[in-house]
Short mmCIF file of C-alpha atoms in Angstrom, two decimals:
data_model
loop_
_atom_site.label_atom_id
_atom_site.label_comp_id
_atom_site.label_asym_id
_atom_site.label_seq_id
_atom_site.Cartn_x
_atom_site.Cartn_y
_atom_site.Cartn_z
CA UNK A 9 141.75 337.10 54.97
CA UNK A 10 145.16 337.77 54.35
CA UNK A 11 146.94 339.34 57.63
CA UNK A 12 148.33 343.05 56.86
CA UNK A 13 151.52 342.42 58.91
CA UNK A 14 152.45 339.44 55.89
CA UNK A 15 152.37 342.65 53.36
CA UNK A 16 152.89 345.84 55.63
CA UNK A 17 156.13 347.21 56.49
CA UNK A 18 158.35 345.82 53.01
CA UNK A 19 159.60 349.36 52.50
CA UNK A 20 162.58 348.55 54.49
CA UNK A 21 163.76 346.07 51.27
CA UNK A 22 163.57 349.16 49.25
CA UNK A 23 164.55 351.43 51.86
CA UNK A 24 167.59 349.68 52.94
CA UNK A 25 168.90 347.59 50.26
CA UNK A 26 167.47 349.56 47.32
CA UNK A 27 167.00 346.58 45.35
CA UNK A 28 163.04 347.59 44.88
CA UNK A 29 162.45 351.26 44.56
CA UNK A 30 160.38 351.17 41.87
CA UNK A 31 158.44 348.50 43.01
CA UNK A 32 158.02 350.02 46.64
CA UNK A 33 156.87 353.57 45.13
CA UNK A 34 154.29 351.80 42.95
CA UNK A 35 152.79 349.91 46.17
CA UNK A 36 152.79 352.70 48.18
CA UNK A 37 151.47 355.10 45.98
CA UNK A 38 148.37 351.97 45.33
CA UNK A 39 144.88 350.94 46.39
CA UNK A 40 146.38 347.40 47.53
CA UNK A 41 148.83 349.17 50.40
CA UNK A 42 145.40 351.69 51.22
CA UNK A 43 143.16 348.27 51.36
CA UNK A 44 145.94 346.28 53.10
CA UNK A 45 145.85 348.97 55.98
CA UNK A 46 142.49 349.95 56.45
CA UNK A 47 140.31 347.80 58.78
CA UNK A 48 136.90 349.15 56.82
CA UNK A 49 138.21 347.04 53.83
CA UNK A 50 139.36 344.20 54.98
CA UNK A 51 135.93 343.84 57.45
CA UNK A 52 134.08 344.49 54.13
CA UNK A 53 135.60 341.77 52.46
CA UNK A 54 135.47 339.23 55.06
CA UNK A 55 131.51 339.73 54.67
CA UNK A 56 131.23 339.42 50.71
CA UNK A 57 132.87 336.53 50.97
CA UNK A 58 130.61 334.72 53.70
CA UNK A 59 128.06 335.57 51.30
CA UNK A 60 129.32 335.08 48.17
CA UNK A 61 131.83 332.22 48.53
CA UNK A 62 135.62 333.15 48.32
CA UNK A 63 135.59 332.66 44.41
CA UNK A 64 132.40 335.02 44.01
CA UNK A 65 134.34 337.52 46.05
CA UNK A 66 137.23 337.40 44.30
CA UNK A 67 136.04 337.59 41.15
CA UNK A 68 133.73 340.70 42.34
CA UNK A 69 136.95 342.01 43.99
CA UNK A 70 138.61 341.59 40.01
CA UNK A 71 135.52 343.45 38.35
CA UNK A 72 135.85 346.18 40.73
CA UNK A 73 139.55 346.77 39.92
CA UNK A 74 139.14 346.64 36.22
CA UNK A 75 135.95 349.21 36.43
CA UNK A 76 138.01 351.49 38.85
CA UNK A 77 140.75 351.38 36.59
CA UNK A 78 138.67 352.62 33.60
CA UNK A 79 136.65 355.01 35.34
CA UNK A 80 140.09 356.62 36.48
CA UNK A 81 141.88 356.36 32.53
CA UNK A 82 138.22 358.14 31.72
CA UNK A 83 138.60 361.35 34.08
CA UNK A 84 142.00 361.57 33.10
CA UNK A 85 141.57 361.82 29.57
CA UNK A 86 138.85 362.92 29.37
CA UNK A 87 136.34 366.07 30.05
CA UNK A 88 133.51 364.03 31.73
CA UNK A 89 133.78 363.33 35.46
CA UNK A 90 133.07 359.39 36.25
CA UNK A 91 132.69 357.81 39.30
CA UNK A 92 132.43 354.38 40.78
CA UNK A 93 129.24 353.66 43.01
CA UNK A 94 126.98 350.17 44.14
CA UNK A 95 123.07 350.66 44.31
CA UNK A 96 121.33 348.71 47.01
CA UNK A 97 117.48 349.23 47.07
CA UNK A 98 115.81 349.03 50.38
CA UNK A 99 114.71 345.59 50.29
CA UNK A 100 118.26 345.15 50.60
CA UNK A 101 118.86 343.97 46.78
CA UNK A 102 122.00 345.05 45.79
CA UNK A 103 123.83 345.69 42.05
CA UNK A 104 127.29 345.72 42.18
CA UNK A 105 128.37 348.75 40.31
CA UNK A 106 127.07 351.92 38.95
CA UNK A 107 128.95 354.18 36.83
CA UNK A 108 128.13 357.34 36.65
CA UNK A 109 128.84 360.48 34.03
CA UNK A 110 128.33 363.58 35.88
CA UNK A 111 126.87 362.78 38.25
CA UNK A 112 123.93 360.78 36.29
CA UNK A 113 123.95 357.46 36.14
CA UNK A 114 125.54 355.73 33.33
CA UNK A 115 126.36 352.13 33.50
CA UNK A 116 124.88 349.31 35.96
CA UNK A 117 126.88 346.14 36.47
CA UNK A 118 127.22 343.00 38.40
CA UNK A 119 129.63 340.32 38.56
CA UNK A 120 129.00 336.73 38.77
CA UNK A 121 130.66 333.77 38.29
CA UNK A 122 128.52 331.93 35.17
CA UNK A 123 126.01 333.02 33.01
CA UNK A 124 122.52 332.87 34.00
CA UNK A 125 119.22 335.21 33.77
CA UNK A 126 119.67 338.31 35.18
CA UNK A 127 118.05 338.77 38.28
CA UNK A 128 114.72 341.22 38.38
CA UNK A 129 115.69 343.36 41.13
CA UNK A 130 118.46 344.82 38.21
CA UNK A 131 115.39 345.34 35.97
CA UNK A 132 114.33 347.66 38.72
CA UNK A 133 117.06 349.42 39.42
CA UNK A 134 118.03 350.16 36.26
CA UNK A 135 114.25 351.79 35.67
CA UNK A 136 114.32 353.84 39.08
CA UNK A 137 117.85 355.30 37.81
CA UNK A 138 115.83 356.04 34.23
CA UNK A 139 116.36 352.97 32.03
CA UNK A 140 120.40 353.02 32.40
CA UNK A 141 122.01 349.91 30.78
CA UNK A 142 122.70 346.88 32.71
CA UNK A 143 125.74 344.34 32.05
CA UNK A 144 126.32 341.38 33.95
CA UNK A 145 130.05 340.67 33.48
CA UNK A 146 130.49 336.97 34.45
CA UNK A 147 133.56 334.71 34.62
CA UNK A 148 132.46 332.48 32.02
CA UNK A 149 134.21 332.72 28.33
CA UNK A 150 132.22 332.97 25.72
CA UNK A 151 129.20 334.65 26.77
CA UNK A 152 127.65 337.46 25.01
CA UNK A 153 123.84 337.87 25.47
CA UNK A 154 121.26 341.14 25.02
CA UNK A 155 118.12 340.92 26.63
CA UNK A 156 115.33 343.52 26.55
CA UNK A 157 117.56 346.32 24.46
CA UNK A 158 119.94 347.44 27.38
CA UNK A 159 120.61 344.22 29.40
CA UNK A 160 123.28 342.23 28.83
CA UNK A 161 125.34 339.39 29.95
CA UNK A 162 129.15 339.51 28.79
CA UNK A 163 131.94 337.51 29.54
CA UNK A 164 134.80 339.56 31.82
CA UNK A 165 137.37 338.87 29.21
CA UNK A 166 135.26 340.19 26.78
CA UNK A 167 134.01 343.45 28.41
CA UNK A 168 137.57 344.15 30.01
CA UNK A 169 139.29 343.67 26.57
#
């Protein structure tokens, strides 16, 4: 994990030398300074990568950037109120990311590294929510898959395009 004090406290190069306003109101005003200071996060993140592997974490950590960032462009221009969630069943089976339109669920996702069949625990979860679509956004290039109608697997630079 990456120690906050190596990011933390850099508002004295815009503060005193004013060679980085812009850049020092755009950090503060971001999720990286909140994550960078808050314990919760960085604890969180230390266990998704002991059990995904640093790369699986990362890359999980990428997807759920990109998916904040849309869900955010979408309230802001538009009427519908979005919002960024994870669904873990209690076996303990997890899906990454749910999107939901008010309030209902919309959109179920999960991030992994390669291709590969999607899990049947999704399958599941996307019935209990009421047959909500399922896309497994993976690393890989050049993947594009449907399965059953509403499940599909979709390469991140592809779906984030």
């Amino acid at each position: 994990l990456l120690d906050e004090r190596l990011v933390s406290n850099s508002q004295s190069c815009g503060a005193n030398r004013k060679c980085h306003d812009a850049a020092i109101r755009q950090w503060e005003e971001s999720a990286h300074h909140f994550s960078a200071s808050t314990p919760v996060f960085t604890i969180l993140l230390g266990v998704m990568q002991d059990e995904k592997g640093e790369e699986g974490a990362r890359f999980e950590n990428y997807a759920a950037a990109e998916l904040k960032a849309r869900v955010d462009l979408w309230n802001d221009s538009q009427e519908d109120a979005y919002g960024l969630n994870f669904v873990r069943s209690r076996d303990g089976l997890e899906t990454d990311f749910l999107i939901t339109k008010n309030g209902a669920p919309w959109l179920l996702c999960e991030a992994k590294l390669s291709a590969g069949p999607v899990s049947s625990h999704h399958y599941r979860h996307s019935a209990a929510l009421g047959g909500v679509p399922f896309a497994q956004i993976v690393r890989q290039d050049g993947v594009l898959k449907v399965e059953n109608g509403g499940f599909f697997t979709i390469s991140a630079s592809r779906f984030f395009a």
